[in-house]
Amino acid sequence: MKLYNTRTKKIETFSPLNAKLVTLYCCGPTVYDYATIGNFRTYMMTDILVRTLRHAGYTVKFVMNITDVGHLVSDSDTGEDKMEKGAKREGKTAWDVSKFYTEAFLSDSKKLNLVEPDVRPKPTEHIDEQLAMVKTLLDKGYAYKIDDGIYYDTAKFPTYGVLTGQKLDELKEGARVEPNPQKRNPTDFALWKLSLDSKVSGKKRDMEWESPWGKGFPGWHLECSAMSRKHLGEQIDIHTGGMDLIPVHHTNEIAQSEASSGKSPFVQCWVHGQFLLVDGQKMAKSKGNFYRIFDIEDKGFDPLVLRYFYLTAQYQTFLNFTWEGMTAAKNSLTELRNHMRIFRADGRNALSGEKMEKINAFRDKFDAVIADNLNTPQALAVVWEVVKSNIPAPDKYDLLMYFDEVLGLKLNEITAVSATEIPADIQALAKKRDQLRKEQQFVSADTIRKDIESKGFVIEDTPQGGRITRA
Ligand code: AMP
Ligand code: ZN
């Protein structure tokens, strides 16, 4: 299997550290609000990666956290904690906000048929592990204390910035004007923040813990380092997230994990997904192009249509969300489901050697394109090649079910419709249409087809005549 690795900036053949188990970590949502369809594009990429690895025979331990504390509004360790901000907005505690949006996230994930991670750790449940990591970094001389917390000294870590390919000096220049003059370098970041910052929000923090350095809360970057170590070990195979996490969050995770364990690399292969755009622009509340799963459902779309839509672009390319694009995805998925019904209803015949070869070739082609850096648009192209091919219907059905292990479009939930379920009047119309087609009266035959479709049925022409199924 080939994957683009942000660390080496190359497409590489993936091979896990331990042949028996692939360890994979994905940065999960910060549960202060609903996740957007942009966020879900990144989780979808991770889902396809996990499914593809399992489909190829690997055992995967998949961990995706739920960030429920410490993710600040600004990357420069100032400003409010997103969770506390959400609590103020809704007049609830940060704990209640976390509970509500975690449930919403799990429900949306289910609707998109995203694979369940093996572990969904929360930083609020891993305070001891995070404190231990801060202590190790202090003991090893990688961290220092200033008035508002414990910070990581990025100048002490020689390979800081390896993911972006920038040197520390370049990163320092690009960093924002430093609000805390006590920080040694503009790129230094908080490992543990002291609660005195809660004055910013004008109220006491809902989430805070005792520590050897004073009451406070963990930094967002520290959470992923501590939880990935706890659940996957000091060195892991794959780490995923959106492109925007490369310069700060993932850069800082590497610095913390490698400095505390003394092992490098922390992650063998970093996989980053490109952004979802809306009408060609970045998604933003101010632009009114900010969609959640319920916005998709409100417009009458099954969330699995969004899943199909995501599959139409390879994860490293921008994907532009439009309602026209969603309608096209809906039509394709509906057509695919209708075909599945027909394929499933068909009886099985003996296979010729030539058809057997074709089936194997389709299977190999699908496996090859998906293993080629997760080329989902090519994988969909193979789906349609199979649909249009001349292999027997039950074999089409079996192949598409095999592909669906990766695509996750729930094609198994299509129930076969037998001829007896088609009402007699519809069957009579179909018979009449067959006769007209035999007589080459195609215009009249088409009028009947439209009539049949308007009554909620689909007709497909086969050498044996029109085959009807429920739409
Ligand atoms: P957040 O909850 O802001 O930490 O974001 C969760 C995940 O969604 C991160 O991996 C982000 O990189 C990713 N993300 C945010 N916006 C988009 C977008 N428009 N398209 C794709 N991924 C995104
Ligand atoms: Zn993370």
mmCIF file of C-alpha atoms in Angstrom, residues 164-294:
data_model
loop_
_atom_site.group_PDB
_atom_site.id
_atom_site.type_symbol
_atom_site.label_atom_id
_atom_site.label_comp_id
_atom_site.label_asym_id
_atom_site.label_seq_id
_atom_site.Cartn_x
_atom_site.Cartn_y
_atom_site.Cartn_z
ATOM 1 C CA THR A 164 6.763 21.882 7.554
ATOM 2 C CA GLY A 165 10.360 21.671 6.388
ATOM 3 C CA GLN A 166 11.054 25.074 8.005
ATOM 4 C CA LYS A 167 13.921 25.811 10.364
ATOM 5 C CA LEU A 168 13.243 27.253 13.817
ATOM 6 C CA ASP A 169 14.424 30.727 12.729
ATOM 7 C CA GLU A 170 11.948 30.779 9.843
ATOM 8 C CA LEU A 171 9.159 29.533 12.094
ATOM 9 C CA LYS A 172 10.007 32.190 14.688
ATOM 10 C CA GLU A 173 9.772 34.905 12.066
ATOM 11 C CA GLY A 174 6.386 33.650 10.895
ATOM 12 C CA ALA A 175 4.999 33.366 14.436
ATOM 13 C CA ARG A 176 2.603 35.976 15.721
ATOM 14 C CA VAL A 177 3.760 38.859 17.887
ATOM 15 C CA GLU A 178 4.362 37.301 21.253
ATOM 16 C CA PRO A 179 1.841 38.339 23.909
ATOM 17 C CA ASN A 180 3.820 36.833 26.790
ATOM 18 C CA PRO A 181 7.334 38.388 26.911
ATOM 19 C CA GLN A 182 8.464 35.695 29.333
ATOM 20 C CA LYS A 183 8.371 33.057 26.612
ATOM 21 C CA ARG A 184 11.882 32.199 25.431
ATOM 22 C CA ASN A 185 10.926 31.708 21.766
ATOM 23 C CA PRO A 186 7.791 32.753 19.884
ATOM 24 C CA THR A 187 7.280 29.102 18.849
ATOM 25 C CA ASP A 188 7.316 27.857 22.485
ATOM 26 C CA PHE A 189 3.936 26.496 23.538
ATOM 27 C CA ALA A 190 2.058 25.724 26.740
ATOM 28 C CA LEU A 191 2.135 22.199 28.137
ATOM 29 C CA TRP A 192 0.169 23.114 31.250
ATOM 30 C CA LYS A 193 -1.699 26.388 31.641
ATOM 31 C CA LEU A 194 -2.449 27.839 35.018
ATOM 32 C CA SER A 195 -6.042 28.738 35.769
ATOM 33 C CA LEU A 196 -5.220 32.379 36.424
ATOM 34 C CA ASP A 197 -5.986 32.884 32.737
ATOM 35 C CA SER A 198 -9.634 32.217 33.593
ATOM 36 C CA LYS A 199 -9.881 35.933 34.352
ATOM 37 C CA VAL A 200 -10.159 36.336 30.569
ATOM 38 C CA SER A 201 -13.638 34.871 30.626
ATOM 39 C CA GLY A 202 -14.587 36.729 33.799
ATOM 40 C CA LYS A 203 -15.541 33.546 35.592
ATOM 41 C CA LYS A 204 -13.890 30.607 37.251
ATOM 42 C CA ARG A 205 -13.046 27.766 34.883
ATOM 43 C CA ASP A 206 -15.345 24.730 34.960
ATOM 44 C CA MET A 207 -12.454 22.391 34.134
ATOM 45 C CA GLU A 208 -9.278 22.599 36.177
ATOM 46 C CA TRP A 209 -7.029 20.221 38.103
ATOM 47 C CA GLU A 210 -4.375 20.382 40.816
ATOM 48 C CA SER A 211 -0.771 20.030 39.653
ATOM 49 C CA PRO A 212 2.689 20.416 41.220
ATOM 50 C CA TRP A 213 2.821 23.864 39.560
ATOM 51 C CA GLY A 214 -0.607 25.103 40.512
ATOM 52 C CA LYS A 215 -4.232 24.625 39.519
ATOM 53 C CA GLY A 216 -4.666 24.513 35.774
ATOM 54 C CA PHE A 217 -5.399 22.484 32.652
ATOM 55 C CA PRO A 218 -3.440 20.681 29.911
ATOM 56 C CA GLY A 219 -2.446 22.180 26.569
ATOM 57 C CA TRP A 220 -4.182 20.791 23.488
ATOM 58 C CA HIS A 221 -0.965 19.475 21.885
ATOM 59 C CA LEU A 222 0.064 17.644 25.054
ATOM 60 C CA GLU A 223 -3.220 15.759 25.094
ATOM 61 C CA CYS A 224 -2.602 13.974 21.804
ATOM 62 C CA SER A 225 1.003 13.113 22.742
ATOM 63 C CA ALA A 226 -0.022 11.665 26.113
ATOM 64 C CA MET A 227 -3.094 9.772 24.863
ATOM 65 C CA SER A 228 -1.420 8.309 21.766
ATOM 66 C CA ARG A 229 1.424 7.053 23.956
ATOM 67 C CA LYS A 230 -0.950 5.536 26.497
ATOM 68 C CA HIS A 231 -3.074 3.698 23.928
ATOM 69 C CA LEU A 232 -0.624 3.022 21.076
ATOM 70 C CA GLY A 233 2.900 3.257 22.483
ATOM 71 C CA GLU A 234 5.858 5.630 22.111
ATOM 72 C CA GLN A 235 6.160 5.162 18.362
ATOM 73 C CA ILE A 236 3.168 4.752 16.115
ATOM 74 C CA ASP A 237 2.636 3.858 12.478
ATOM 75 C CA ILE A 238 0.164 6.425 11.183
ATOM 76 C CA HIS A 239 -1.179 9.747 12.445
ATOM 77 C CA THR A 240 -3.879 11.617 10.543
ATOM 78 C CA GLY A 241 -5.518 15.040 10.586
ATOM 79 C CA GLY A 242 -6.344 18.018 8.385
ATOM 80 C CA MET A 243 -3.628 20.057 6.620
ATOM 81 C CA ASP A 244 -4.069 22.983 9.010
ATOM 82 C CA LEU A 245 -2.720 20.895 11.898
ATOM 83 C CA ILE A 246 0.762 20.477 10.327
ATOM 84 C CA PRO A 247 2.585 23.694 11.360
ATOM 85 C CA VAL A 248 1.559 23.931 15.012
ATOM 86 C CA HIS A 249 -0.409 21.038 16.512
ATOM 87 C CA HIS A 250 1.423 18.135 14.876
ATOM 88 C CA THR A 251 4.782 19.917 14.950
ATOM 89 C CA ASN A 252 4.342 20.304 18.713
ATOM 90 C CA GLU A 253 3.137 16.734 19.208
ATOM 91 C CA ILE A 254 6.379 15.485 17.605
ATOM 92 C CA ALA A 255 8.515 17.758 19.806
ATOM 93 C CA GLN A 256 6.834 16.566 23.012
ATOM 94 C CA SER A 257 6.647 12.869 22.173
ATOM 95 C CA GLU A 258 10.189 12.523 20.845
ATOM 96 C CA ALA A 259 11.771 14.623 23.613
ATOM 97 C CA SER A 260 10.003 12.708 26.372
ATOM 98 C CA SER A 261 10.539 9.190 24.970
ATOM 99 C CA GLY A 262 13.948 9.805 23.406
ATOM 100 C CA LYS A 263 12.707 7.836 20.382
ATOM 101 C CA SER A 264 12.387 9.073 16.827
ATOM 102 C CA PRO A 265 10.321 9.178 14.767
ATOM 103 C CA PHE A 266 7.228 9.454 16.941
ATOM 104 C CA VAL A 267 5.129 8.731 13.845
ATOM 105 C CA GLN A 268 6.297 6.728 10.814
ATOM 106 C CA CYS A 269 3.757 8.106 8.393
ATOM 107 C CA TRP A 270 1.834 11.383 8.729
ATOM 108 C CA VAL A 271 -1.257 11.533 6.515
ATOM 109 C CA HIS A 272 -2.977 14.901 6.054
ATOM 110 C CA GLY A 273 -6.241 15.615 4.282
ATOM 111 C CA GLN A 274 -6.863 18.625 2.089
ATOM 112 C CA PHE A 275 -9.701 21.012 2.923
ATOM 113 C CA LEU A 276 -13.298 20.902 1.844
ATOM 114 C CA LEU A 277 -14.284 24.191 0.220
ATOM 115 C CA VAL A 278 -17.816 25.477 -0.148
ATOM 116 C CA ASP A 279 -18.674 27.172 -3.450
ATOM 117 C CA GLY A 280 -14.931 27.510 -4.016
ATOM 118 C CA GLN A 281 -14.341 29.324 -0.720
ATOM 119 C CA LYS A 282 -13.172 28.486 2.768
ATOM 120 C CA MET A 283 -16.035 27.516 5.029
ATOM 121 C CA ALA A 284 -16.820 30.324 7.481
ATOM 122 C CA LYS A 285 -19.761 31.257 9.656
ATOM 123 C CA SER A 286 -19.508 34.843 8.415
ATOM 124 C CA LYS A 287 -19.938 33.693 4.813
ATOM 125 C CA GLY A 288 -23.029 31.638 5.635
ATOM 126 C CA ASN A 289 -21.485 28.610 3.881
ATOM 127 C CA PHE A 290 -20.947 26.679 7.072
ATOM 128 C CA TYR A 291 -22.740 23.319 7.011
ATOM 129 C CA ARG A 292 -23.317 20.543 9.510
ATOM 130 C CA ILE A 293 -24.827 17.101 8.995
ATOM 131 C CA PHE A 294 -28.303 18.335 9.964
#
